[in-house]
C-alpha atoms as a PDB file:
ATOM      1  CA  MET A   1      -0.049  -0.027  -0.004  1.00  0.00           C
ATOM      2  CA  GLY A   2       1.235   3.470  -0.558  1.00  0.00           C
ATOM      3  CA  VAL A   3       1.744   5.300   2.571  1.00  0.00           C
ATOM      4  CA  VAL A   4       1.122   9.012   2.776  1.00  0.00           C
ATOM      5  CA  ASN A   5       1.846  11.531   5.598  1.00  0.00           C
ATOM      6  CA  ALA A   6      -1.431  12.943   6.507  1.00  0.00           C
ATOM      7  CA  ALA A   7       0.321  16.124   7.446  1.00  0.00           C
ATOM      8  CA  GLY A   8       1.957  16.329   4.227  1.00  0.00           C
ATOM      9  CA  THR A   9       4.904  18.362   5.628  1.00  0.00           C
ATOM     10  CA  GLY A  10       7.919  16.141   5.267  1.00  0.00           C
ATOM     11  CA  PRO A  11       9.958  15.155   2.442  1.00  0.00           C
ATOM     12  CA  GLU A  12       8.727  12.276   0.318  1.00  0.00           C
ATOM     13  CA  ARG A  13      10.661   8.956   0.713  1.00  0.00           C
ATOM     14  CA  ARG A  14      10.238   5.830  -1.271  1.00  0.00           C
ATOM     15  CA  ILE A  15      10.352   2.532   0.422  1.00  0.00           C
ATOM     16  CA  ALA A  16      10.325  -0.949  -0.903  1.00  0.00           C
ATOM     17  CA  LEU A  17       9.026  -3.929   1.065  1.00  0.00           C
ATOM     18  CA  ILE A  18      10.670  -6.924  -0.494  1.00  0.00           C
ATOM     19  CA  GLN A  19       8.492 -10.197  -0.187  1.00  0.00           C
ATOM     20  CA  PRO A  20      10.608 -13.162   0.982  1.00  0.00           C
ATOM     21  CA  ARG A  21      11.616 -15.309  -2.024  1.00  0.00           C
ATOM     22  CA  PHE A  22      14.145 -17.580  -0.364  1.00  0.00           C
ATOM     23  CA  ALA A  23      12.716 -18.120   3.189  1.00  0.00           C
ATOM     24  CA  THR A  24      11.259 -21.443   4.238  1.00  0.00           C
ATOM     25  CA  ASP A  25       9.419 -20.244   7.346  1.00  0.00           C
ATOM     26  CA  GLU A  26       5.921 -18.587   7.274  1.00  0.00           C
ATOM     27  CA  GLN A  27       7.044 -15.818   9.712  1.00  0.00           C
ATOM     28  CA  ALA A  28       9.239 -14.302   7.049  1.00  0.00           C
ATOM     29  CA  GLY A  29       6.138 -13.025   5.205  1.00  0.00           C
ATOM     30  CA  HIS A  30       4.540 -11.848   8.544  1.00  0.00           C
ATOM     31  CA  ALA A  31       7.579  -9.740   9.285  1.00  0.00           C
ATOM     32  CA  VAL A  32       7.236  -7.830   6.038  1.00  0.00           C
ATOM     33  CA  GLN A  33       3.442  -7.404   6.660  1.00  0.00           C
ATOM     34  CA  LEU A  34       4.038  -6.233  10.192  1.00  0.00           C
ATOM     35  CA  PHE A  35       6.569  -3.508   8.911  1.00  0.00           C
ATOM     36  CA  ASP A  36       3.792  -2.524   6.300  1.00  0.00           C
ATOM     37  CA  SER A  37       1.165  -2.302   9.031  1.00  0.00           C
ATOM     38  CA  VAL A  38       3.211  -0.097  11.319  1.00  0.00           C
ATOM     39  CA  LEU A  39       3.686   2.381   8.400  1.00  0.00           C
ATOM     40  CA  TRP A  40      -0.005   2.234   7.843  1.00  0.00           C
ATOM     41  CA  VAL A  41      -1.081   2.817  11.432  1.00  0.00           C
ATOM     42  CA  PHE A  42       1.415   5.648  11.888  1.00  0.00           C
ATOM     43  CA  LYS A  43       1.032   7.478   8.898  1.00  0.00           C
ATOM     44  CA  GLY A  44       1.051  11.167   9.411  1.00  0.00           C
ATOM     45  CA  THR A  45       3.474  10.859  12.478  1.00  0.00           C
ATOM     46  CA  THR A  46       6.671  10.162  10.728  1.00  0.00           C
ATOM     47  CA  ARG A  47       9.167  12.936   9.655  1.00  0.00           C
ATOM     48  CA  SER A  48       9.004  11.760   6.142  1.00  0.00           C
ATOM     49  CA  ILE A  49       6.127  10.932   3.839  1.00  0.00           C
ATOM     50  CA  TRP A  50       6.611   7.243   3.126  1.00  0.00           C
ATOM     51  CA  VAL A  51       5.483   5.858  -0.251  1.00  0.00           C
ATOM     52  CA  THR A  52       5.966   2.379  -1.251  1.00  0.00           C
ATOM     53  CA  SER A  53       7.773   1.521  -4.556  1.00  0.00           C
ATOM     54  CA  ASP A  54       9.840  -1.161  -6.242  1.00  0.00           C
ATOM     55  CA  ALA A  55      13.358  -1.535  -5.161  1.00  0.00           C
ATOM     56  CA  ASP A  56      14.849   0.194  -8.148  1.00  0.00           C
ATOM     57  CA  ALA A  57      13.060   3.335  -7.353  1.00  0.00           C
ATOM     58  CA  ALA A  58      13.236   3.157  -3.581  1.00  0.00           C
ATOM     59  CA  HIS A  59      15.441   5.151  -1.150  1.00  0.00           C
ATOM     60  CA  VAL A  60      15.115   2.445   1.665  1.00  0.00           C
ATOM     61  CA  VAL A  61      14.783  -1.281   1.129  1.00  0.00           C
ATOM     62  CA  ILE A  62      13.059  -3.529   3.628  1.00  0.00           C
ATOM     63  CA  ALA A  63      14.245  -7.160   3.248  1.00  0.00           C
ATOM     64  CA  HIS A  64      14.134 -10.468   5.007  1.00  0.00           C
ATOM     65  CA  HIS A  65      17.533 -11.950   6.193  1.00  0.00           C
ATOM     66  CA  SER A  66      17.205 -14.722   3.593  1.00  0.00           C
ATOM     67  CA  GLU A  67      17.656 -12.385   0.856  1.00  0.00           C
ATOM     68  CA  PRO A  68      21.064 -13.149  -0.936  1.00  0.00           C
ATOM     69  CA  PRO A  69      23.955 -10.990   0.271  1.00  0.00           C
ATOM     70  CA  ALA A  70      24.868 -10.200  -3.270  1.00  0.00           C
ATOM     71  CA  GLN A  71      21.546  -8.604  -3.809  1.00  0.00           C
ATOM     72  CA  LEU A  72      21.754  -6.675  -0.614  1.00  0.00           C
ATOM     73  CA  ASP A  73      25.249  -5.501  -1.493  1.00  0.00           C
ATOM     74  CA  ALA A  74      23.988  -4.373  -4.965  1.00  0.00           C
ATOM     75  CA  TRP A  75      21.246  -2.367  -3.423  1.00  0.00           C
ATOM     76  CA  ARG A  76      23.739  -0.723  -0.976  1.00  0.00           C
ATOM     77  CA  GLU A  77      26.190   0.061  -4.012  1.00  0.00           C
ATOM     78  CA  ALA A  78      23.164   1.768  -5.619  1.00  0.00           C
ATOM     79  CA  GLY A  79      22.871   3.981  -2.607  1.00  0.00           C
ATOM     80  CA  LYS A  80      19.987   2.563  -0.842  1.00  0.00           C
ATOM     81  CA  PHE A  81      19.462   2.056   2.799  1.00  0.00           C
ATOM     82  CA  ILE A  82      18.828  -1.447   3.768  1.00  0.00           C
ATOM     83  CA  ILE A  83      16.845  -2.619   6.899  1.00  0.00           C
ATOM     84  CA  THR A  84      16.909  -6.202   7.544  1.00  0.00           C
ATOM     85  CA  LEU A  85      14.041  -8.140   8.979  1.00  0.00           C
ATOM     86  CA  SER A  86      15.072 -11.336  10.918  1.00  0.00           C
ATOM     87  CA  THR A  87      13.168 -14.123  12.121  1.00  0.00           C
ATOM     88  CA  ASP A  88      16.045 -16.035  13.567  1.00  0.00           C
ATOM     89  CA  GLY A  89      17.469 -14.036  16.436  1.00  0.00           C
ATOM     90  CA  GLN A  90      20.280 -16.692  17.166  1.00  0.00           C
ATOM     91  CA  LYS A  91      21.905 -16.394  13.711  1.00  0.00           C
ATOM     92  CA  HIS A  92      20.733 -12.880  12.815  1.00  0.00           C
ATOM     93  CA  PRO A  93      20.502 -10.953  15.987  1.00  0.00           C
ATOM     94  CA  ALA A  94      18.982  -7.259  16.399  1.00  0.00           C
ATOM     95  CA  GLY A  95      21.298  -4.423  15.274  1.00  0.00           C
ATOM     96  CA  PRO A  96      21.183  -0.799  14.175  1.00  0.00           C
ATOM     97  CA  ARG A  97      19.599  -1.905  10.809  1.00  0.00           C
ATOM     98  CA  THR A  98      18.284  -5.362  11.809  1.00  0.00           C
ATOM     99  CA  LEU A  99      14.921  -5.855  13.388  1.00  0.00           C
ATOM    100  CA  VAL A 100      13.975  -9.256  14.921  1.00  0.00           C
ATOM    101  CA  TYR A 101      10.349 -10.468  14.360  1.00  0.00           C
ATOM    102  CA  PRO A 102       8.058  -9.886  16.228  1.00  0.00           C
ATOM    103  CA  VAL A 103       9.143  -6.438  16.329  1.00  0.00           C
ATOM    104  CA  PRO A 104       7.684  -3.758  18.415  1.00  0.00           C
ATOM    105  CA  ALA A 105       6.155  -0.769  16.444  1.00  0.00           C
ATOM    106  CA  VAL A 106       8.470   1.639  18.696  1.00  0.00           C
ATOM    107  CA  GLN A 107      11.469  -0.167  17.330  1.00  0.00           C
ATOM    108  CA  VAL A 108      10.372   0.230  13.681  1.00  0.00           C
ATOM    109  CA  LEU A 109       9.779   3.906  14.255  1.00  0.00           C
ATOM    110  CA  SER A 110      13.160   4.288  15.850  1.00  0.00           C
ATOM    111  CA  VAL A 111      15.045   2.602  13.154  1.00  0.00           C
ATOM    112  CA  LEU A 112      13.109   4.844  10.451  1.00  0.00           C
ATOM    113  CA  GLU A 113      14.267   7.730  12.539  1.00  0.00           C
ATOM    114  CA  ARG A 114      17.794   6.853  12.361  1.00  0.00           C
ATOM    115  CA  VAL A 115      17.730   6.089   8.531  1.00  0.00           C
ATOM    116  CA  GLU A 116      16.057   9.514   8.044  1.00  0.00           C
ATOM    117  CA  ALA A 117      18.724  11.241  10.072  1.00  0.00           C
ATOM    118  CA  GLU A 118      21.365   9.572   7.966  1.00  0.00           C
ATOM    119  CA  MET A 119      19.672  10.422   4.847  1.00  0.00           C
ATOM    120  CA  GLU A 120      19.265  14.130   5.608  1.00  0.00           C
ATOM    121  CA  GLY A 121      22.734  14.308   7.331  1.00  0.00           C
ATOM    122  CA  TRP A 122      20.683  15.873  10.090  1.00  0.00           C
ATOM    123  CA  GLU A 123      23.066  14.967  12.881  1.00  0.00           C
ATOM    124  CA  ASP A 124      26.055  16.644  11.121  1.00  0.00           C
ATOM    125  CA  SER A 125      24.179  19.576   9.889  1.00  0.00           C
ATOM    126  CA  SER A 126      22.541  20.275  13.297  1.00  0.00           C
ATOM    127  CA  ALA A 127      25.980  20.233  14.935  1.00  0.00           C
ATOM    128  CA  GLN A 128      27.380  22.593  12.321  1.00  0.00           C
ATOM    129  CA  ALA A 129      24.341  24.934  12.235  1.00  0.00           C
ATOM    130  CA  ALA A 130      24.243  25.418  16.176  1.00  0.00           C
ATOM    131  CA  PRO A 131      23.491  29.100  16.837  1.00  0.00           C
ATOM    132  CA  THR A 132      26.643  31.219  16.892  1.00  0.00           C
ATOM    133  CA  VAL A 133      25.385  33.078  19.848  1.00  0.00           C
ATOM    134  CA  ALA A 134      23.497  31.054  22.575  1.00  0.00           C
ATOM    135  CA  ASN A 135      20.671  32.780  24.285  1.00  0.00           C
ATOM    136  CA  THR A 136      20.740  32.089  28.008  1.00  0.00           C
ATOM    137  CA  ALA A 137      18.093  33.087  30.364  1.00  0.00           C
ATOM    138  CA  PRO A 138      19.081  35.251  33.357  1.00  0.00           C
ATOM    139  CA  PRO A 139      19.201  33.648  36.764  1.00  0.00           C
ATOM    140  CA  GLY A 140      15.747  33.284  38.239  1.00  0.00           C
ATOM    141  CA  ALA A 141      14.000  33.990  35.026  1.00  0.00           C
ATOM    142  CA  ASP A 142      10.346  33.020  34.799  1.00  0.00           C
ATOM    143  CA  PRO A 143      10.346  29.903  32.643  1.00  0.00           C
ATOM    144  CA  TRP A 144       6.915  30.813  31.410  1.00  0.00           C
ATOM    145  CA  SER A 145       7.484  34.537  30.347  1.00  0.00           C
ATOM    146  CA  PHE A 146       8.176  33.847  26.733  1.00  0.00           C
ATOM    147  CA  VAL A 147       5.122  31.620  26.331  1.00  0.00           C
ATOM    148  CA  GLU A 148       2.969  34.066  28.334  1.00  0.00           C
ATOM    149  CA  ALA A 149       4.271  36.781  25.675  1.00  0.00           C
ATOM    150  CA  LEU A 150       3.087  34.446  22.881  1.00  0.00           C
ATOM    151  CA  ARG A 151      -0.345  33.916  24.279  1.00  0.00           C
ATOM    152  CA  THR A 152      -0.607  37.721  24.718  1.00  0.00           C
ATOM    153  CA  LEU A 153       0.375  38.343  21.089  1.00  0.00           C
ATOM    154  CA  ARG A 154      -2.302  35.870  19.939  1.00  0.00           C
ATOM    155  CA  ALA A 155      -4.774  37.574  21.973  1.00  0.00           C
ATOM    156  CA  VAL A 156      -3.901  41.040  20.652  1.00  0.00           C
ATOM    157  CA  ASN A 157      -4.132  39.435  17.261  1.00  0.00           C
ATOM    158  CA  ASN A 158      -2.625  42.180  14.962  1.00  0.00           C
ATOM    159  CA  PRO A 159      -1.256  40.570  11.844  1.00  0.00           C
ATOM    160  CA  SER A 160      -0.141  43.843  10.363  1.00  0.00           C
ATOM    161  CA  ILE A 161       2.801  44.162  12.697  1.00  0.00           C
ATOM    162  CA  TRP A 162       6.070  42.123  13.542  1.00  0.00           C
ATOM    163  CA  VAL A 163       7.699  42.061  17.063  1.00  0.00           C
ATOM    164  CA  VAL A 164      11.331  41.065  17.339  1.00  0.00           C
ATOM    165  CA  CYS A 165      13.261  39.306  20.177  1.00  0.00           C
ATOM    166  CA  GLN A 166      16.838  40.454  20.476  1.00  0.00           C
ATOM    167  CA  GLY A 167      19.739  37.849  21.154  1.00  0.00           C
ATOM    168  CA  THR A 168      22.962  38.983  22.606  1.00  0.00           C
ATOM    169  CA  THR A 169      24.294  40.300  19.310  1.00  0.00           C
ATOM    170  CA  GLY A 170      21.264  41.484  17.620  1.00  0.00           C
ATOM    171  CA  PRO A 171      17.609  40.399  16.272  1.00  0.00           C
ATOM    172  CA  LEU A 172      17.251  36.701  16.845  1.00  0.00           C
ATOM    173  CA  LEU A 173      13.571  36.009  16.249  1.00  0.00           C
ATOM    174  CA  TRP A 174      10.664  37.809  14.519  1.00  0.00           C
ATOM    175  CA  ILE A 175       6.975  36.856  15.448  1.00  0.00           C
ATOM    176  CA  ARG A 176       3.969  38.188  13.549  1.00  0.00           C
ATOM    177  CA  GLY A 177       1.458  40.295  15.696  1.00  0.00           C
ATOM    178  CA  ASP A 178      -1.112  37.421  15.800  1.00  0.00           C
ATOM    179  CA  GLY A 179       1.391  34.712  16.577  1.00  0.00           C
ATOM    180  CA  ALA A 180       0.590  32.935  13.347  1.00  0.00           C
ATOM    181  CA  GLN A 181       3.991  33.082  11.705  1.00  0.00           C
ATOM    182  CA  TYR A 182       7.653  33.683  12.930  1.00  0.00           C
ATOM    183  CA  CYS A 183      10.992  34.012  11.158  1.00  0.00           C
ATOM    184  CA  CYS A 184      14.502  33.111  12.149  1.00  0.00           C
ATOM    185  CA  ASP A 185      17.645  31.552  10.485  1.00  0.00           C
ATOM    186  CA  ASN A 186      17.796  27.696  10.227  1.00  0.00           C
ATOM    187  CA  ALA A 187      20.067  27.375  13.146  1.00  0.00           C
ATOM    188  CA  THR A 188      17.876  29.186  15.564  1.00  0.00           C
ATOM    189  CA  ALA A 189      14.977  27.032  14.266  1.00  0.00           C
ATOM    190  CA  GLN A 190      16.806  23.875  14.852  1.00  0.00           C
ATOM    191  CA  SER A 191      17.734  25.017  18.452  1.00  0.00           C
ATOM    192  CA  ILE A 192      13.956  25.806  19.117  1.00  0.00           C
ATOM    193  CA  HIS A 193      13.004  22.395  17.850  1.00  0.00           C
ATOM    194  CA  ALA A 194      15.647  20.668  19.849  1.00  0.00           C
ATOM    195  CA  GLY A 195      15.055  22.674  23.078  1.00  0.00           C
ATOM    196  CA  THR A 196      18.856  23.780  23.287  1.00  0.00           C
ATOM    197  CA  MET A 197      18.145  27.508  23.326  1.00  0.00           C
ATOM    198  CA  SER A 198      16.321  29.101  26.185  1.00  0.00           C
ATOM    199  CA  LEU A 199      13.633  31.351  25.317  1.00  0.00           C
ATOM    200  CA  SER A 200      12.468  32.407  28.919  1.00  0.00           C
ATOM    201  CA  GLY A 201      15.094  35.492  28.491  1.00  0.00           C
ATOM    202  CA  LEU A 202      13.422  36.716  25.371  1.00  0.00           C
ATOM    203  CA  THR A 203      11.063  39.617  25.341  1.00  0.00           C
ATOM    204  CA  PRO A 204       9.145  40.399  22.029  1.00  0.00           C
ATOM    205  CA  GLN A 205       9.444  44.084  21.305  1.00  0.00           C
ATOM    206  CA  LYS A 206       8.274  46.414  18.616  1.00  0.00           C
ATOM    207  CA  GLY A 207      10.492  46.048  15.511  1.00  0.00           C
ATOM    208  CA  SER A 208      10.821  46.063  11.837  1.00  0.00           C
ATOM    209  CA  ASP A 209       9.632  43.262   9.352  1.00  0.00           C
ATOM    210  CA  PRO A 210      11.939  40.257   9.251  1.00  0.00           C
ATOM    211  CA  PRO A 211      14.593  39.871   6.454  1.00  0.00           C
ATOM    212  CA  ARG A 212      13.320  38.684   3.249  1.00  0.00           C
ATOM    213  CA  GLU A 213      15.758  35.767   3.165  1.00  0.00           C
ATOM    214  CA  PHE A 214      13.979  34.219   6.256  1.00  0.00           C
ATOM    215  CA  ALA A 215      10.917  32.456   4.958  1.00  0.00           C
ATOM    216  CA  PRO A 216       7.851  32.559   7.313  1.00  0.00           C
ATOM    217  CA  ARG A 217       7.409  29.458   9.584  1.00  0.00           C
ATOM    218  CA  PRO A 218       4.135  28.419  11.137  1.00  0.00           C
ATOM    219  CA  GLY A 219       3.601  29.989  14.618  1.00  0.00           C
ATOM    220  CA  VAL A 220       2.155  26.751  15.893  1.00  0.00           C
ATOM    221  CA  GLU A 221       5.847  25.358  15.818  1.00  0.00           C
ATOM    222  CA  LEU A 222       6.977  28.109  18.095  1.00  0.00           C
ATOM    223  CA  PHE A 223       4.069  27.833  20.386  1.00  0.00           C
ATOM    224  CA  TRP A 224       4.469  24.018  20.668  1.00  0.00           C
ATOM    225  CA  PHE A 225       8.341  23.839  21.175  1.00  0.00           C
ATOM    226  CA  ALA A 226       8.492  26.857  23.564  1.00  0.00           C
ATOM    227  CA  THR A 227       5.802  25.488  25.726  1.00  0.00           C
ATOM    228  CA  TYR A 228       7.045  21.859  25.588  1.00  0.00           C
ATOM    229  CA  TYR A 229      10.525  22.808  26.768  1.00  0.00           C
ATOM    230  CA  ALA A 230       9.532  25.598  29.098  1.00  0.00           C
ATOM    231  CA  SER A 231       9.287  23.425  32.144  1.00  0.00           C
ATOM    232  CA  ALA A 232       8.473  19.879  33.269  1.00  0.00           C
ATOM    233  CA  ALA A 233       5.890  21.387  35.634  1.00  0.00           C
ATOM    234  CA  LEU A 234       2.239  21.819  34.504  1.00  0.00           C
ATOM    235  CA  ALA A 235       1.738  25.353  33.198  1.00  0.00           C
ATOM    236  CA  PRO A 236       0.475  27.895  35.859  1.00  0.00           C
ATOM    237  CA  TRP A 237      -2.738  28.660  34.005  1.00  0.00           C
ATOM    238  CA  LEU A 238      -3.745  24.890  34.078  1.00  0.00           C
ATOM    239  CA  ASN A 239      -5.247  22.979  36.899  1.00  0.00           C
ATOM    240  CA  GLN A 240      -3.267  20.016  38.259  1.00  0.00           C
ATOM    241  CA  LYS A 241      -6.551  18.280  39.322  1.00  0.00           C
ATOM    242  CA  ALA A 242      -8.505  19.078  36.102  1.00  0.00           C
ATOM    243  CA  ILE A 243      -9.603  16.281  33.691  1.00  0.00           C
ATOM    244  CA  PHE A 244      -8.242  17.003  30.194  1.00  0.00           C
ATOM    245  CA  ARG A 245     -10.046  16.289  26.870  1.00  0.00           C
ATOM    246  CA  LEU A 246      -8.201  16.021  23.505  1.00  0.00           C
ATOM    247  CA  ILE A 247      -9.891  18.148  20.742  1.00  0.00           C
ATOM    248  CA  ARG A 248      -7.700  16.965  17.986  1.00  0.00           C
ATOM    249  CA  TRP A 249      -4.440  15.342  17.271  1.00  0.00           C
ATOM    250  CA  PRO A 250      -1.367  17.482  16.969  1.00  0.00           C
ATOM    251  CA  ASP A 251       0.416  17.392  13.537  1.00  0.00           C
ATOM    252  CA  PHE A 252       3.339  15.247  14.439  1.00  0.00           C
ATOM    253  CA  GLY A 253       4.702  15.549  10.852  1.00  0.00           C
ATOM    254  CA  ARG A 254       5.529  19.163  11.792  1.00  0.00           C
ATOM    255  CA  LEU A 255       5.572  19.263  15.579  1.00  0.00           C
ATOM    256  CA  ARG A 256       8.083  16.391  16.116  1.00  0.00           C
ATOM    257  CA  PRO A 257      11.054  16.125  18.317  1.00  0.00           C
ATOM    258  CA  SER A 258      14.528  15.327  17.048  1.00  0.00           C
ATOM    259  CA  ASP A 259      14.745  12.397  19.409  1.00  0.00           C
ATOM    260  CA  ALA A 260      12.861   9.229  18.336  1.00  0.00           C
ATOM    261  CA  THR A 261      12.317   8.077  21.941  1.00  0.00           C
ATOM    262  CA  ALA A 262      10.536  11.442  22.843  1.00  0.00           C
ATOM    263  CA  LEU A 263       8.358  11.001  19.810  1.00  0.00           C
ATOM    264  CA  THR A 264       7.208   7.695  20.779  1.00  0.00           C
ATOM    265  CA  THR A 265       6.437   8.888  24.403  1.00  0.00           C
ATOM    266  CA  GLN A 266       4.527  11.906  22.959  1.00  0.00           C
ATOM    267  CA  ILE A 267       2.440   9.574  20.731  1.00  0.00           C
ATOM    268  CA  ARG A 268       1.702   7.131  23.533  1.00  0.00           C
ATOM    269  CA  ILE A 269       0.460  10.072  25.860  1.00  0.00           C
ATOM    270  CA  VAL A 270      -1.855  11.594  22.991  1.00  0.00           C
ATOM    271  CA  ALA A 271      -3.144   8.085  22.259  1.00  0.00           C
ATOM    272  CA  ALA A 272      -4.077   7.577  25.810  1.00  0.00           C
ATOM    273  CA  LEU A 273      -5.713  10.978  26.012  1.00  0.00           C
ATOM    274  CA  ASN A 274      -7.509  10.161  22.596  1.00  0.00           C
ATOM    275  CA  ALA A 275      -9.039   7.116  24.322  1.00  0.00           C
ATOM    276  CA  GLY A 276     -10.758   9.292  26.889  1.00  0.00           C
ATOM    277  CA  SER A 277     -10.386  12.305  28.960  1.00  0.00           C
ATOM    278  CA  ALA A 278      -8.127  11.952  31.980  1.00  0.00           C
ATOM    279  CA  SER A 279      -6.222  13.918  34.694  1.00  0.00           C
ATOM    280  CA  ILE A 280      -2.484  14.368  34.546  1.00  0.00           C
ATOM    281  CA  SER A 281      -1.816  11.646  37.101  1.00  0.00           C
ATOM    282  CA  ALA A 282      -4.204   9.113  35.452  1.00  0.00           C
ATOM    283  CA  LEU A 283      -2.863   9.925  32.061  1.00  0.00           C
ATOM    284  CA  SER A 284       0.689   9.310  33.153  1.00  0.00           C
ATOM    285  CA  VAL A 285      -0.333   5.871  34.383  1.00  0.00           C
ATOM    286  CA  LEU A 286      -2.262   4.954  31.252  1.00  0.00           C
ATOM    287  CA  ALA A 287       0.500   6.152  28.866  1.00  0.00           C
ATOM    288  CA  GLN A 288       3.208   4.558  31.032  1.00  0.00           C
ATOM    289  CA  ALA A 289       5.045   7.922  31.146  1.00  0.00           C
ATOM    290  CA  THR A 290       6.384  10.132  33.834  1.00  0.00           C
ATOM    291  CA  VAL A 291       4.193  12.932  35.363  1.00  0.00           C
ATOM    292  CA  GLU A 292       6.821  15.334  34.025  1.00  0.00           C
ATOM    293  CA  GLN A 293       6.673  14.001  30.424  1.00  0.00           C
ATOM    294  CA  THR A 294       2.887  13.986  30.689  1.00  0.00           C
ATOM    295  CA  ALA A 295       2.665  17.500  31.874  1.00  0.00           C
ATOM    296  CA  ARG A 296       5.031  18.750  29.102  1.00  0.00           C
ATOM    297  CA  ILE A 297       2.815  17.291  26.214  1.00  0.00           C
ATOM    298  CA  VAL A 298      -0.298  18.537  27.925  1.00  0.00           C
ATOM    299  CA  ASN A 299       1.128  22.031  28.304  1.00  0.00           C
ATOM    300  CA  ALA A 300       2.028  21.990  24.517  1.00  0.00           C
ATOM    301  CA  LEU A 301      -1.323  20.600  23.670  1.00  0.00           C
ATOM    302  CA  ALA A 302      -3.227  23.158  25.658  1.00  0.00           C
ATOM    303  CA  VAL A 303      -1.217  26.301  24.414  1.00  0.00           C
ATOM    304  CA  CYS A 304      -1.923  25.157  20.775  1.00  0.00           C
ATOM    305  CA  GLY A 305      -5.591  24.785  21.449  1.00  0.00           C
ATOM    306  CA  LEU A 306      -5.631  20.912  21.003  1.00  0.00           C
ATOM    307  CA  THR A 307      -6.928  20.064  24.369  1.00  0.00           C
ATOM    308  CA  GLU A 308      -9.100  21.628  27.048  1.00  0.00           C
ATOM    309  CA  MET A 309      -9.926  21.213  30.783  1.00  0.00           C
ATOM    310  CA  VAL A 310     -13.217  19.669  31.566  1.00  0.00           C
ATOM    311  CA  GLN A 311     -15.038  18.785  34.798  1.00  0.00           C
ATOM    312  CA  THR A 312     -15.828  15.355  34.000  1.00  0.00           C
ATOM    313  CA  ALA A 313     -14.743  12.603  31.472  1.00  0.00           C
ATOM    314  CA  ALA A 314     -17.929  12.970  29.613  1.00  0.00           C
ATOM    315  CA  SER A 315     -17.575  15.712  26.919  1.00  0.00           C
ATOM    316  CA  ARG A 316     -18.830  16.573  23.498  1.00  0.00           C
ATOM    317  CA  PRO A 317     -17.651  14.762  20.533  1.00  0.00           C
ATOM    318  CA  ARG A 318     -14.150  15.679  19.394  1.00  0.00           C
ATOM    319  CA  GLN A 319     -13.510  17.747  16.194  1.00  0.00           C
ATOM    320  CA  GLU A 320     -12.288  15.954  13.087  1.00  0.00           C
ATOM    321  CA  SER A 321      -8.635  16.341  12.439  1.00  0.00           C
ATOM    322  CA  SER A 322      -6.733  16.405   9.129  1.00  0.00           C
ATOM    323  CA  VAL A 323      -3.991  14.347  10.848  1.00  0.00           C
ATOM    324  CA  SER A 324      -4.698  10.720  11.072  1.00  0.00           C
ATOM    325  CA  PRO A 325      -4.193   9.376  14.702  1.00  0.00           C
ATOM    326  CA  PRO A 326      -3.575   5.680  15.644  1.00  0.00           C
ATOM    327  CA  ALA A 327      -7.199   5.310  16.360  1.00  0.00           C
ATOM    328  CA  GLY A 328      -8.336   4.109  19.746  1.00  0.00           C
ATOM    329  CA  GLY A 329      -4.708   4.180  21.135  1.00  0.00           C
ATOM    330  CA  PHE A 330      -2.135   1.199  21.261  1.00  0.00           C
ATOM    331  CA  LYS A 331      -4.786  -1.416  22.197  1.00  0.00           C
ATOM    332  CA  GLN A 332      -6.739  -0.579  19.074  1.00  0.00           C
ATOM    333  CA  PHE A 333      -3.373  -0.434  17.247  1.00  0.00           C
ATOM    334  CA  LEU A 334      -2.770  -4.204  18.174  1.00  0.00           C
ATOM    335  CA  ARG A 335      -6.227  -4.936  16.813  1.00  0.00           C
ATOM    336  CA  ASN A 336      -5.543  -3.105  13.576  1.00  0.00           C
ATOM    337  CA  LEU A 337      -2.404  -5.086  13.117  1.00  0.00           C
ATOM    338  CA  ARG A 338      -3.967  -8.474  13.666  1.00  0.00           C
ATOM    339  CA  LYS A 339      -6.857  -7.550  11.228  1.00  0.00           C
ATOM    340  CA  HIS A 340      -4.281  -6.086   8.698  1.00  0.00           C
ATOM    341  CA  LEU A 341      -2.304  -9.464   8.990  1.00  0.00           C
ATOM    342  CA  GLY A 342      -5.425 -11.685   8.638  1.00  0.00           C
ATOM    343  CA  MET A 343      -5.000 -13.036  12.171  1.00  0.00           C
ATOM    344  CA  GLY A 344      -8.352 -12.549  13.406  1.00  0.00           C
ATOM    345  CA  THR A 345      -9.448 -10.440  16.340  1.00  0.00           C
ATOM    346  CA  LEU A 346      -8.519 -10.638  20.074  1.00  0.00           C
ATOM    347  CA  ALA A 347     -10.928 -11.959  22.548  1.00  0.00           C
END
């Protein structure tokens, strides 16, 4: 099946799922189907838009360990990334590019993250593109000051002006007066996404329009990452005892952390909240995440208008979203896999 990122924001990557031709065990075919199913269930949450193709056109090839080494070498020489699916952990153990069946969905997403990083040269480029001047918050700075400034801008809602945040050597960040767009250089954007630059010391001030060479970026990115990294405590305008209801899924194609483990945790928390309204403490237990991790994602959801506080778990129907979530959370995910593999339903 062709896999399309519902967010439609990442680069398109072609992936070939090679059906086992030389394997004698039935699990070989199931391993390839499982990989296909994970792509299907998590479409819209991966950095790239994955589209299945034949091996000749593919960037990434998924093959069973029984595939002849000569064929694997030929694909590598053609510049393709190879991920091997093993159904014999003794002779073909797990490795950076080898997954042992039955493989958890988290591991599939993780290996794809590593391959994407290598394809983009992300690790090298991010190291080279670190901001030349770090922005360090002054001692005792309120971690929520910048987020509060963003919320104020959004409330003022004046798209005809731009405000600027000054770094230690000059303008660092431009934000439109309604908060819908922001501009900065690529190095600053990467630091914001990675949480390596403190924003709590920045104060938006009246300024000129951003330089033309800086393409506008969606303001939701700035709201999301600024809030997520601000603090591990629940935001001061949210109630620790409140029950939270998910309005719609975040666009993980755009609002994704650079760390695959963090992404997996975020998806798990949102999936648990999608299954039903919950308090922070209950959501932490349901998602098997720490209270701090849960608070960060709820903060980000709330400031982006993707969740709300309610008095009880009963609430009005959720709005439809253009981003496809793994419906029903991870229990339903398992049922989807079994159905997709023709294995029947769970009791």
